[in-house]
C-alpha cells in the first residue's frame, strides 16, 4: 500500500507543478485521488479483516501462528 501512496503523491506533485490551467490541474488531481482511493480500498478491507482476526485470537493461537 505504501507503493500506491508514493506513486499517488508523485503523480499529484507532477501535475500540480505543471504549466496546465489551474482548473484543469485540480480536475486531474481530483480524478487521480478518486482512482487512488479505489485502488487502496481492497487493501484497507483486507487489513481490517486481518486485524479483526488477530484481535479475537487467543495468545495461544497467536503463538501457534508464528
C-alpha positions as a printed NumPy array, in Angstrom:
array([[  0.   ,   0.   ,   0.   ],
       [  2.954,   2.289,   0.614],
       [  3.876,   1.935,  -3.059],
       [  0.386,   3.054,  -4.081],
       [  0.581,   6.056,  -1.754],
       [  4.043,   7.008,  -3.001],
       [  3.026,   6.748,  -6.655],
       [ -0.081,   8.841,  -5.994],
       [  1.87 ,  11.578,  -4.204],
       [  4.409,  11.633,  -7.033],
       [  1.718,  11.974,  -9.706],
       [ -0.1  ,  14.713,  -7.773],
       [  3.126,  16.672,  -7.315],
       [  3.939,  16.279, -11.003],
       [  0.514,  17.57 , -12.044],
       [  0.482,  20.414,  -9.51 ],
       [  3.881,  21.657, -10.663],
       [  2.852,  21.569, -14.326],
       [  2.022,  24.515, -16.523],
       [ -1.55 ,  23.488, -17.352],
       [ -4.522,  25.636, -16.433],
       [ -5.052,  25.55 , -12.63 ],
       [ -8.686,  24.447, -13.007],
       [ -7.602,  21.574, -15.251],
       [ -4.876,  20.592, -12.78 ],
       [ -7.431,  20.496,  -9.94 ],
       [ -9.715,  18.323, -12.049],
       [ -6.888,  15.922, -12.905],
       [ -5.764,  15.719,  -9.273],
       [ -9.345,  15.025,  -8.18 ],
       [ -9.529,  12.155, -10.67 ],
       [ -6.182,  10.785,  -9.544],
       [ -7.274,  10.964,  -5.914],
       [-10.529,   9.146,  -6.63 ],
       [ -8.658,   6.424,  -8.511],
       [ -6.137,   6.198,  -5.675],
       [ -8.829,   5.594,  -3.056],
       [-10.483,   2.956,  -5.238],
       [ -7.164,   1.152,  -5.656],
       [ -6.437,   1.301,  -1.894],
       [ -9.86 ,   0.13 ,  -0.732],
       [ -9.298,  -3.647,  -1.18 ],
       [ -6.086,  -3.434,   0.854],
       [ -7.779,  -1.433,   3.596],
       [-10.554,  -4.026,   3.795],
       [ -8.007,  -6.847,   3.983],
       [ -6.075,  -5.12 ,   6.765],
       [ -9.291,  -4.537,   8.722],
       [-10.23 ,  -8.206,   8.341],
       [ -6.789,  -9.345,   9.487],
       [ -6.907,  -7.006,  12.479],
       [-10.319,  -8.363,  13.406],
       [ -8.988, -11.922,  13.353],
       [ -5.842, -11.135,  15.318],
       [ -7.7  ,  -9.115,  17.951],
       [-10.08 , -12.019,  18.574],
       [ -7.323, -14.637,  18.657],
       [ -6.132, -16.017,  21.961],
       [ -2.458, -15.664,  22.944],
       [ -2.051, -19.407,  22.298],
       [ -3.453, -19.069,  18.766],
       [ -1.157, -16.144,  18.063],
       [  1.847, -18.118,  19.326],
       [  0.93 , -21.097,  17.153],
       [  0.578, -18.869,  14.097],
       [  4.115, -17.501,  14.381]])
